[in-house]
Short mmCIF file of C-alpha atoms and ligand atoms in Angstrom, two decimals:
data_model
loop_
_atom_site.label_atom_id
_atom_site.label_comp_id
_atom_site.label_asym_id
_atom_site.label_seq_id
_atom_site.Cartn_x
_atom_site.Cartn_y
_atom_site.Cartn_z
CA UNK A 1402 -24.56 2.20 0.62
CA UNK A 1403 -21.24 3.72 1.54
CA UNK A 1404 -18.16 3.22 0.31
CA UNK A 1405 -15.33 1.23 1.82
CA UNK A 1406 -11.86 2.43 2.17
CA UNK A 1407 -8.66 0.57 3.20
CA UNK A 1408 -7.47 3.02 5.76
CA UNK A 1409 -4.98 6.03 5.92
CA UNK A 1410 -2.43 6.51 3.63
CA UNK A 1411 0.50 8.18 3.49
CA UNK A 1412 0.19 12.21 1.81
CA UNK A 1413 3.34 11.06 -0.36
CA UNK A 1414 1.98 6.93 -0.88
CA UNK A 1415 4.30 5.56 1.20
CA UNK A 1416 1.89 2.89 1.82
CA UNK A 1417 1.38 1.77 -1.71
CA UNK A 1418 4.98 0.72 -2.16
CA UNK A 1419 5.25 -3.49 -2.48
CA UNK A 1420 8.90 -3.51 -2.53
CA UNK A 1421 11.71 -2.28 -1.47
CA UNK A 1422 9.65 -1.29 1.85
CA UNK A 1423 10.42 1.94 3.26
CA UNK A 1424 11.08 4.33 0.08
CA UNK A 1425 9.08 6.74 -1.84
CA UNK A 1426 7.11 5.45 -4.87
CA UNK A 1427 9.11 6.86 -7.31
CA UNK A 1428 12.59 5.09 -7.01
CA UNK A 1429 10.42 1.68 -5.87
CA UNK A 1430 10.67 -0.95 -7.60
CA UNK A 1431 6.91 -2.29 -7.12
CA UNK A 1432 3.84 -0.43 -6.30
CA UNK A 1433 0.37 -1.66 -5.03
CA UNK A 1434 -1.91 -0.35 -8.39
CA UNK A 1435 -5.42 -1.66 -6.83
CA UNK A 1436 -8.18 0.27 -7.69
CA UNK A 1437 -9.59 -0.17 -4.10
CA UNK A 1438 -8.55 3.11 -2.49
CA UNK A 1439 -7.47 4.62 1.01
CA UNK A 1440 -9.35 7.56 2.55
CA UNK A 1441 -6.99 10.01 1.63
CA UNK A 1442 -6.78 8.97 -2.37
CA UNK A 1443 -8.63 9.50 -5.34
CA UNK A 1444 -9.34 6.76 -8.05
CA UNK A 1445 -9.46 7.63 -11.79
CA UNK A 1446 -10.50 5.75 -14.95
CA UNK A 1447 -7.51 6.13 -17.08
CA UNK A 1448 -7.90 6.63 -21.02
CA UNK A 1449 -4.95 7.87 -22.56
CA UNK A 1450 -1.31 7.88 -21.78
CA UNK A 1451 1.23 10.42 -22.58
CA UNK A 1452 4.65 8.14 -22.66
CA UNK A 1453 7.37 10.61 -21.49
CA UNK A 1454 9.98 10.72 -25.02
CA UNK A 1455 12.84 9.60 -23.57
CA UNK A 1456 11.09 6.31 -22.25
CA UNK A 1457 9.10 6.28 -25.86
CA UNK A 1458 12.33 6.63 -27.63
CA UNK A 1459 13.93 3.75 -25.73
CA UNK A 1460 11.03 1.00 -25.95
CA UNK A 1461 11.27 1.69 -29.86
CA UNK A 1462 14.70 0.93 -29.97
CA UNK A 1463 14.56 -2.07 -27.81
CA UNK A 1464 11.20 -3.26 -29.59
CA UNK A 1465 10.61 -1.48 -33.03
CA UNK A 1466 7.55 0.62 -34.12
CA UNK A 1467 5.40 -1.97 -34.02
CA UNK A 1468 2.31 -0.86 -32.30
CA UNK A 1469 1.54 -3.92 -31.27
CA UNK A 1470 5.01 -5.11 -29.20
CA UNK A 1471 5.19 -1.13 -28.02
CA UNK A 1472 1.85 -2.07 -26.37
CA UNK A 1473 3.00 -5.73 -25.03
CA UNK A 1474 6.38 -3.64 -23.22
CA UNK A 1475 4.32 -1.14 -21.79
CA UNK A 1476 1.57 -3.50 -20.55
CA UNK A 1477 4.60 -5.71 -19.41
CA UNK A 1478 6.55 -2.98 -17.29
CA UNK A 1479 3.02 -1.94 -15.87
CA UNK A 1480 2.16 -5.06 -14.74
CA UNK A 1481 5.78 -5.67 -13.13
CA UNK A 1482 6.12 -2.27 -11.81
CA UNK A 1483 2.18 -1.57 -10.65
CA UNK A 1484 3.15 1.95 -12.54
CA UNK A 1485 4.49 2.87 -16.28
CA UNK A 1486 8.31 3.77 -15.39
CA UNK A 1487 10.74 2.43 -17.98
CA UNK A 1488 13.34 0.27 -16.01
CA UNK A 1489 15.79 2.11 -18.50
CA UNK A 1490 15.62 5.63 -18.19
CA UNK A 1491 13.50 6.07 -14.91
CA UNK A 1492 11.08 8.23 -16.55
CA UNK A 1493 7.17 7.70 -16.50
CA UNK A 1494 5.21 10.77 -18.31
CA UNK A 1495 1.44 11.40 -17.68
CA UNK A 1496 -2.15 10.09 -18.11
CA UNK A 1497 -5.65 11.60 -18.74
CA UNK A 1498 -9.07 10.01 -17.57
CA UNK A 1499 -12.20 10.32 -15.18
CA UNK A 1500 -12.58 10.67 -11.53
CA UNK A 1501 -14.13 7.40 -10.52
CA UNK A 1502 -13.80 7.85 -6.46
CA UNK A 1503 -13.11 10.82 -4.21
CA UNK A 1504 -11.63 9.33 -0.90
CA UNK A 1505 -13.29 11.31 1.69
CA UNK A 1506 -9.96 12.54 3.19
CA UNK A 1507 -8.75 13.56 -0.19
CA UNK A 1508 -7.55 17.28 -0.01
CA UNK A 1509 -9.95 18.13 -3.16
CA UNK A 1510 -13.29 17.00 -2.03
CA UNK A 1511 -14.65 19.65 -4.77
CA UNK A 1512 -13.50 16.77 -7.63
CA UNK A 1513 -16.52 15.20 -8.15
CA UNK A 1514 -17.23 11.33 -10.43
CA UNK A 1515 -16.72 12.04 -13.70
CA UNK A 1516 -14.69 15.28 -13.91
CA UNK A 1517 -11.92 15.03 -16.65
CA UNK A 1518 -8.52 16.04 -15.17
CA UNK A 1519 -4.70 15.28 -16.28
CA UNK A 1520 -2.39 13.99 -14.06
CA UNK A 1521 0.89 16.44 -13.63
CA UNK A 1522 2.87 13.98 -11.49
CA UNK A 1523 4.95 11.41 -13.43
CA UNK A 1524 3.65 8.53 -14.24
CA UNK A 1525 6.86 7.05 -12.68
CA UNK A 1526 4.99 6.84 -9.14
CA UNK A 1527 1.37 6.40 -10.43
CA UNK A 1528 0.08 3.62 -9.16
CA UNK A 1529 -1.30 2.49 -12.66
CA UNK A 1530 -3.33 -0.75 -13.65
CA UNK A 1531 -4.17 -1.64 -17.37
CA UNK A 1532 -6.94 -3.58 -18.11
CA UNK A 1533 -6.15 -3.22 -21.94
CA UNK A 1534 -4.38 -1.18 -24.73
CA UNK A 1535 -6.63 -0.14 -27.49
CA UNK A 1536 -4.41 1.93 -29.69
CA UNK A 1537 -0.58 3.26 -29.92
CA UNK A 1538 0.46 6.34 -31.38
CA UNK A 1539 3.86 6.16 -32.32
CA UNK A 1540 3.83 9.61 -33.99
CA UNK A 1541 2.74 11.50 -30.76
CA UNK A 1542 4.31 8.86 -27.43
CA UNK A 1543 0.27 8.83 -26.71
CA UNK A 1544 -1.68 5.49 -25.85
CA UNK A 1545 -5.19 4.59 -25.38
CA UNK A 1546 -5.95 1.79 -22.54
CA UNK A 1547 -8.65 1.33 -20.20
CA UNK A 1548 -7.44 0.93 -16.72
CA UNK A 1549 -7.22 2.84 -13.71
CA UNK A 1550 -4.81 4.93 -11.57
CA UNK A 1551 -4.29 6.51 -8.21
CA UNK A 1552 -3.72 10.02 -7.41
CA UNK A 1553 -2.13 10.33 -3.53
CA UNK A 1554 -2.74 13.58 -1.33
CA UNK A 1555 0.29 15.17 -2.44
CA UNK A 1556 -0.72 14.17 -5.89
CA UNK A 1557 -1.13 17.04 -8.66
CA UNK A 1558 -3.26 17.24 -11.24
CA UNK A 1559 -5.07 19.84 -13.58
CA UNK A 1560 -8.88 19.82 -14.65
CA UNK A 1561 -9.08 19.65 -18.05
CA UNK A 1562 -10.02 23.19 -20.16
CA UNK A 1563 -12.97 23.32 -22.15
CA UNK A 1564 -11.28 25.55 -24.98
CA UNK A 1565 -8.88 23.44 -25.71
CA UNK A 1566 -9.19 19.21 -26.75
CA UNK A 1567 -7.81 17.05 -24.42
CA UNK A 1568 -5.10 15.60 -26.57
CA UNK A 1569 -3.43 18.91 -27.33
CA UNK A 1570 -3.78 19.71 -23.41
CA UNK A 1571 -2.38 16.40 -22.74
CA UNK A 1572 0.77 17.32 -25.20
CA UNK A 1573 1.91 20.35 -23.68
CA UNK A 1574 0.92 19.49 -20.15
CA UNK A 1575 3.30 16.43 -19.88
CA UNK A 1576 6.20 18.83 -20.64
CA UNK A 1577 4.03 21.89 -18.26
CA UNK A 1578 7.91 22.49 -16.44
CA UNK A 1579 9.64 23.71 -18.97
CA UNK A 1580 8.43 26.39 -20.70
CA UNK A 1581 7.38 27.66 -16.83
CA UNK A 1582 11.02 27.34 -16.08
CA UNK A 1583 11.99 29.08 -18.78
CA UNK A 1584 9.45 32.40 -18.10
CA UNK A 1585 11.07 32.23 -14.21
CA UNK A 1586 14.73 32.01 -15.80
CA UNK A 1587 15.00 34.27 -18.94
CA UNK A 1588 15.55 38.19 -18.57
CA UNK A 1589 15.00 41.07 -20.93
CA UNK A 1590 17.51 40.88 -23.30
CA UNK A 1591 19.20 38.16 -22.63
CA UNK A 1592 21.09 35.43 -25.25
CA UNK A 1593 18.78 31.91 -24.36
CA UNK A 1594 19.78 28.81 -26.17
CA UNK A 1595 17.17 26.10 -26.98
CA UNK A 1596 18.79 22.57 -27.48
CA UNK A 1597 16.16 20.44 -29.16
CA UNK A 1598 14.33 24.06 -29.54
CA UNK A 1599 11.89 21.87 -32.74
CA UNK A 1600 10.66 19.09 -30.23
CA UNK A 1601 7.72 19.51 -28.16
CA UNK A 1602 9.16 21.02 -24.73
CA UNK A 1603 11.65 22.98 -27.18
CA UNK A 1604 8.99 25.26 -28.94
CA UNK A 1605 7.20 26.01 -25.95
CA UNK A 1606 10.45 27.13 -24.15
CA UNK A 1607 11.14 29.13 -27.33
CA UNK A 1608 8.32 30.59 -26.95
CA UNK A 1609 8.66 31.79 -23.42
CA UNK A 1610 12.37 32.90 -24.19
CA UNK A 1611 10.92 35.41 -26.73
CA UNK A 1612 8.42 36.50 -24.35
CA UNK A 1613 10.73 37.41 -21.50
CA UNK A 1614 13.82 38.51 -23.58
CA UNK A 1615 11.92 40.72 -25.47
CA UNK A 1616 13.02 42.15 -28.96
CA UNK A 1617 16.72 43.29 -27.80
CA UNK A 1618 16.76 39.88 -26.68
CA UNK A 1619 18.94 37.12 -28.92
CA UNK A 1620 17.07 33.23 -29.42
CA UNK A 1621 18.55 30.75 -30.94
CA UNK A 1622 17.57 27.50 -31.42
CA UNK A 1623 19.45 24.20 -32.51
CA UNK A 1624 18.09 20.93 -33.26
CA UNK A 1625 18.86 17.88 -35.92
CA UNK A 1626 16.40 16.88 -38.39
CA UNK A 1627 15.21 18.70 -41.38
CA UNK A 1628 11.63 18.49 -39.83
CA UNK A 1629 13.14 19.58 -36.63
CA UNK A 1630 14.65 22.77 -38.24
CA UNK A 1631 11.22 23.14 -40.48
CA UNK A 1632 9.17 23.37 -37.53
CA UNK A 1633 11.60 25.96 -35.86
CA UNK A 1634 10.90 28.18 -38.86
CA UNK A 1635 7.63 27.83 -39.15
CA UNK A 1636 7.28 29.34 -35.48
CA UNK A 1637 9.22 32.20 -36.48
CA UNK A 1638 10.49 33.14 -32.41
CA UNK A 1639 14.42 32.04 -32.85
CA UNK A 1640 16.94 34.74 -34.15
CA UNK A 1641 19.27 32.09 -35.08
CA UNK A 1642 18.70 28.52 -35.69
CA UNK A 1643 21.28 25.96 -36.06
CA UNK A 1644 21.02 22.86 -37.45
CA UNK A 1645 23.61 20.55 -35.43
CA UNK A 1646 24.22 17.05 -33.46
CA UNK A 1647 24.19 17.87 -29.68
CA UNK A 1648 25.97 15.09 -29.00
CA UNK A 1649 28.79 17.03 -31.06
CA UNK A 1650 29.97 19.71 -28.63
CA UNK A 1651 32.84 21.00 -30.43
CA UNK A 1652 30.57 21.78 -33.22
CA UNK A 1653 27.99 23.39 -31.37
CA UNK A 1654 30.13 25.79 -29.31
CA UNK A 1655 31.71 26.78 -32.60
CA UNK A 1656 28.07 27.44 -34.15
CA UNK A 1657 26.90 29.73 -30.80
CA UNK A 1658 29.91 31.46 -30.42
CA UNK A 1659 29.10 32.28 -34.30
CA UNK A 1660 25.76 33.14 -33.43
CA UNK A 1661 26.80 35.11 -30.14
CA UNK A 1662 29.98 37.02 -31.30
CA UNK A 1663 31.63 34.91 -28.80
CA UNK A 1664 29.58 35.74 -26.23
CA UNK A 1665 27.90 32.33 -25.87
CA UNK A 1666 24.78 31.80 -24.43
CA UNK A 1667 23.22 33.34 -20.78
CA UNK A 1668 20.98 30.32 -20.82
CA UNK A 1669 20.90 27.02 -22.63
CA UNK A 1670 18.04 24.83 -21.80
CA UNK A 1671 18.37 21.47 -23.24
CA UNK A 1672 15.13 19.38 -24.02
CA UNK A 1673 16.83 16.97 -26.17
CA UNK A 1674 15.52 12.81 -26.16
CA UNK A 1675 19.09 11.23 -26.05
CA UNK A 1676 22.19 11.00 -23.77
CA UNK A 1677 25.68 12.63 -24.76
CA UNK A 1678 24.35 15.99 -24.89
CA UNK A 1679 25.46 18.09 -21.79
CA UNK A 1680 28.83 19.18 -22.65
CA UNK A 1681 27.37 20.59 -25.86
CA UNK A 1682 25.01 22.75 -23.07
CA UNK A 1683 27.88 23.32 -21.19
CA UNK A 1684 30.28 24.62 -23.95
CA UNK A 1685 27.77 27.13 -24.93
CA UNK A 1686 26.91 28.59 -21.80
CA UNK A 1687 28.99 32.01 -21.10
CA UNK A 1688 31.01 31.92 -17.70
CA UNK A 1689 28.62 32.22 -14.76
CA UNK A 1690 25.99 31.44 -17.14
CA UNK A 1691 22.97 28.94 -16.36
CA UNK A 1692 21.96 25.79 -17.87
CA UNK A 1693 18.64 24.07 -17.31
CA UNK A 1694 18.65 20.67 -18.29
CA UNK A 1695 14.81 19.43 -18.97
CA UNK A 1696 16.31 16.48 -20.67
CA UNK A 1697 15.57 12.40 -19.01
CA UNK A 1698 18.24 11.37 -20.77
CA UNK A 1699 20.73 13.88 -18.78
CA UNK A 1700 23.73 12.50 -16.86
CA UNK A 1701 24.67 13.88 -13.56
CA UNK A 1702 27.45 12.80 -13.77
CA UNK A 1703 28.63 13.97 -17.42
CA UNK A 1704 27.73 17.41 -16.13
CA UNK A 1705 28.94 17.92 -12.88
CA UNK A 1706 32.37 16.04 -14.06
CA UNK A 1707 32.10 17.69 -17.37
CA UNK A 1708 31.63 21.05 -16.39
CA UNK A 1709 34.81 20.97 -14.21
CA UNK A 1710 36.83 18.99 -16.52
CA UNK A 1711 36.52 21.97 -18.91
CA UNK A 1712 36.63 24.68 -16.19
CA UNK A 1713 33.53 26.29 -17.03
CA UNK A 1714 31.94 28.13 -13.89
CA UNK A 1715 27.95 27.65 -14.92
CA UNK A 1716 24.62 27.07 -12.90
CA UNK A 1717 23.32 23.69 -13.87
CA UNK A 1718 19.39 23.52 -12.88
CA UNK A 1719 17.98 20.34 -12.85
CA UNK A 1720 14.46 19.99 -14.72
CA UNK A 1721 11.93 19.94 -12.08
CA UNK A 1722 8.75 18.68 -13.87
CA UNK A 1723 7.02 20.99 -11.29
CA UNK A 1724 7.06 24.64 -10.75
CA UNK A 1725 4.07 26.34 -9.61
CA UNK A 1726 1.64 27.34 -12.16
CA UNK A 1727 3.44 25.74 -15.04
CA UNK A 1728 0.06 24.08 -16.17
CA UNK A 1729 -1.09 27.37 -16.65
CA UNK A 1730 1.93 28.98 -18.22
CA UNK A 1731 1.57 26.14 -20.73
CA UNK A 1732 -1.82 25.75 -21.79
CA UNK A 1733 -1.90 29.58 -22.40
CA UNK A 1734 0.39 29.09 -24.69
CA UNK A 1735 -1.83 27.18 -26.72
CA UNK A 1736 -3.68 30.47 -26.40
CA UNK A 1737 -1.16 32.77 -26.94
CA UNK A 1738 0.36 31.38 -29.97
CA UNK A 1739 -1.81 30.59 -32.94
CA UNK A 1740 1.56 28.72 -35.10
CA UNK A 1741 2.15 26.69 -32.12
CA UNK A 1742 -1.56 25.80 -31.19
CA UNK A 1743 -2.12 24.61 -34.95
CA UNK A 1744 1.46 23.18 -35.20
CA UNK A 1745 0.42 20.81 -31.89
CA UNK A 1746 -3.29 20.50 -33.20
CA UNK A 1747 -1.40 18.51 -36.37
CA UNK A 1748 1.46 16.91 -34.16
CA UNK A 1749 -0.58 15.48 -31.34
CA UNK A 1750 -4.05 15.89 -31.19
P1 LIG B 930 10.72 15.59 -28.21
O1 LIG B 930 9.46 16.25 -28.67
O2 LIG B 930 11.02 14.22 -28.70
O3 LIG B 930 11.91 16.57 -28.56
C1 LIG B 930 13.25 16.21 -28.51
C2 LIG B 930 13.99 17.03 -29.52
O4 LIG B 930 15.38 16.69 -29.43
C3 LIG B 930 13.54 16.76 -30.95
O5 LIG B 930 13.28 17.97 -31.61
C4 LIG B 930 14.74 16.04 -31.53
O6 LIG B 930 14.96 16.37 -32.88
C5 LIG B 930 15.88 16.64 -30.75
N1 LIG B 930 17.07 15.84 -30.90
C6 LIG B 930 17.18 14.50 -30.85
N2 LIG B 930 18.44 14.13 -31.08
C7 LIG B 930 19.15 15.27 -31.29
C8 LIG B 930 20.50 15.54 -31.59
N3 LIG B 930 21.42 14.59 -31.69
N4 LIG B 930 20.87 16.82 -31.76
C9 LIG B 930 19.98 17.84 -31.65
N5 LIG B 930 18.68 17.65 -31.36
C10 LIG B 930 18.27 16.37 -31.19
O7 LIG B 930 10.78 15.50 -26.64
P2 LIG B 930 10.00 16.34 -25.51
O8 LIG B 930 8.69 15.71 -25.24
O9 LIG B 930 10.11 17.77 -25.81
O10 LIG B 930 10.92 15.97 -24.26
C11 LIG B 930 12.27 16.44 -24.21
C12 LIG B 930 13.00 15.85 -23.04
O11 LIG B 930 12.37 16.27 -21.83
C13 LIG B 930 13.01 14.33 -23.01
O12 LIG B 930 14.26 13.88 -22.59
C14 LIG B 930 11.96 14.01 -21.97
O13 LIG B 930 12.21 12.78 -21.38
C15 LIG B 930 12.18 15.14 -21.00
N6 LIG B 930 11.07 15.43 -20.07
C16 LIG B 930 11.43 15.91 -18.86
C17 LIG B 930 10.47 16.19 -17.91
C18 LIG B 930 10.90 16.73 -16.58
O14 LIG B 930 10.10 16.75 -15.69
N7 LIG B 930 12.15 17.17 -16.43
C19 LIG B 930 9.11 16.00 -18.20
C20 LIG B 930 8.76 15.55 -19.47
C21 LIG B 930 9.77 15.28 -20.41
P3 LIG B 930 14.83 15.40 -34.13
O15 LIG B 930 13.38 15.14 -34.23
O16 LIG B 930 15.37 16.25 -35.19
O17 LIG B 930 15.61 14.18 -33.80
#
C-alpha cells in the first residue's frame, strides 16, 4: 500500500512552525513534531541525544544532577517547544537514530529504512517528539529516548561510519564546526589560542591548530579545572598551557602576553560553556588579529561593545555550526589521533 504524505513543505520547514507564523524554525517558539511527514521530509527513529553543553550546563543548574528531573526538563521543553531548544540559551545540539520514512521528494532518495545517520543541524529546529527517556548521562550531555524527529530538505545529516561507534561519532560530530573552522582559519606558523582548549570542541581545535601551524607554529591552550589542564597534557599538541578563569580577562591577557612575548595571540577561538568570557578572547588577540567564538554562551553584545570599548581592532567570527566538510574533518580526527580517539572512547562513548 503506499504511503501517505501531507503535502509540500517548505526546503527550510517553514511549514512546520505552530507559532509565531511566518519565521524560520529555529527562533520559533513552537514547532509541529508529528511523525506524519510531507513529501519533501524524511522521518527518523530517534535513540540518543547529544544535549549541546551550554544548554546541559544550564538545566543542571536550574534542576541539579539528578537524572531523573534532567529527564522531566528536557521531556518538558520538548513537549512545549515540539523540538529540544533550551528557552535559556537558544541552543539545541544533535540526535542519532534510524531512517523510518524517505518522503519521496526528499533530496536523498539513496537513504533507505533503517540506515543509521546523525543529524548535523541543531536540534534547536528539529522537529523532535519523545515518546520516553530511558537513560541520562550526565558525564557526557548524552540521552537515550525513543521518539522520533524530522529532517527538512535543507536538513543535514551524516551516515554513520562503520570504524568508529556511534557514541564517539556522536561526540565529536555535535561540535563537527569547530575544529573545521579552525583547519580553514589557522596558518603555518601562526600563535592560535584555545579558550576551553580541555573540553570537547577545545581538543579537537587543538588539534587542528597543530596541524596547520605546523612545528614553527606557537599553541597554547587555557582552561580551568585540574582535569581540564590534565587532559590538555595528556594530548601533548599545546606549547603552552595555562591554567586560568576566562571570565578573568586581566589575568588572561597577562598569562598570553607571557606566553607570546607580548605578541598575543593571531587567533583565539573560544569554546568555553559559560558567559563573561569574550573580553578575555578579545584581550588576547594581537591588533588585526581574529577571534572565533564557538562558544553558546557568547554575547554579541559584550563583544562588539567590548572590543571597541578597549580599542582593539580584531575579526570576531561567529561559530557557524556548519562549514562544509566539517563532519569529515572531525571524525578523521578520531582517526588521526590515537590520545584523542581513546581520550573520547573513555569520555563519551
Ligand atoms: P565542553 O566540553 O563542556 O567544554 C567547555 C570547556 O570550557 C571545558 O573544558 C571547561 O573546563 C571550560 N571552562 C568552563 N568554565 C571555564 C572558565 N571559567 N575558564 C576557563 N575554561 C572554562 O563544551 P563543548 O561541547 O566543547 O562546547 C563548547 C561550547 O561550544 C559550548 O558553549 C557549546 O554550547 C558550544 N557549541 C557551539 C556550537 C556551534 O555551532 N557554534 C555547536 C556545539 C556546541 P572545566 O571542565 O575545567 O570547567
Amino acid at each position: 500500500m503506499s504511503k501517505t504524505y501531507r503535502g509540500p513543505g517548505s526546503a527550510y520547514g517553514i511549514h512546520r512552525v505552530i507559532n509565531p507564523k511566518g519565521v524560520l524554525p529555529q527562533p520559533a517558539e513552537q514547532l509541529d513534531a508529528s511523525p506524519h511527514i510531507f513529501d519533501n521530509e524524511l522521518l527518523v527513529d530517534v535513540d540518543i541525544l547529544n544535549i549541546d553543553s551550554a544548554s546541559f550546563t544550564q538545566i543542571i543548574s536550574e534542576v541539579g544532577k539528578d537524572p531523573g528531573a534532567i529527564a522531566g526538563r528536557i521531556r518538558k521543553i520538548t513537549a512545549d517547544r515540539g523540538k529540544m531548544q533550551n528557552p535559556v540559551t537558544g541552543s539545541g545540539g544533535m540526535f542519532i537514530g534510524r531512517v523510518r520514512e524517505v518522503g519521496p521528494d526528499f533530496p536523498d532518495q539513496d537513504l533507505e529504512p533503517g540506515d543509521r545517520i546523525a543529524s548535523l543541524v541543531s536540534l534547536s529546529l528539529t522537529p523532535l517528539r519523545i515518546e520516553a527517556v530511558l537513560g541520562v548521562n550526565v558525564d557526557n550531555d548524552q540521552v537515550e529516548i525513543r521518539g522520533t524527529a524530522v529532517l527538512f530538505a535543507s536538513g543535514l545529516y551524516a551516515r554513520l561510519p562503520v570504524d568508529i561507534p556511534q557514541a564517539l561519532a556522536l561526540s565529536v560530530l555535535d561540535v563537527a564546526g569547530a575544529p573545521a573552522q579552525t583547519a580553514k582559519m589557522v596558518g603555518n606558523g601562526d600563535t592560535v589560542l584555545v579558550v576551553g582548549g580541555g573540553g570537547k570542541s577545545g581538543l579537537l581545535c587543538l588539534h587542528e591548530a597543530r596541524k596547520h601551524a605546523g612545528s614553527g607554529g606557537n599553541i597554547i591552550a587555557l582552561d580551568y579545572s585540574d582535569e581540564s589542564i590534565e587532559r590538555i597534557r595528556g594530548c601533548g599538541l599545546a606549547d603552552h598551557i595555562i591554567q586560568a578563569d576566562a571570565s578573568d580577562a586581566l589575568d588572561v591577557m597577562e598569562k598570553v602576553s607571557e606566553a607570546t612575548d607580548g605578541r598575543m595571540a593571531d587567533l583565539v577561538i573560544n569554546s568555553v560553556n559559560i558567559p563573561g568570557t569574550e573580553m578575555a578572547c578579545i584581550l588576547s588577540t594581537r591588533d588585526r588579529g581574529r577571534v572565533y567564538f564557538f562558544s553558546m554562551a557568547t554575547s554579541f553584545t559584550r563583544a562588539a561593545l567590548g572590543a571597541e570599548g578597549v580599542g582593539k581592532d580584531v575579526e570576531m567570527i561567529i561559530g557557524n555550526g556548519y562549514t562544509r566538510g566539517h563532519a569529515e574533518t572531525a571524525l578523521n580526527i578520531l582517526r588521526e589521533n590515537r590520545e584523542i580517539r581513546e581520550l573520547y572512547t573513555r569520555l563519551f562513548a
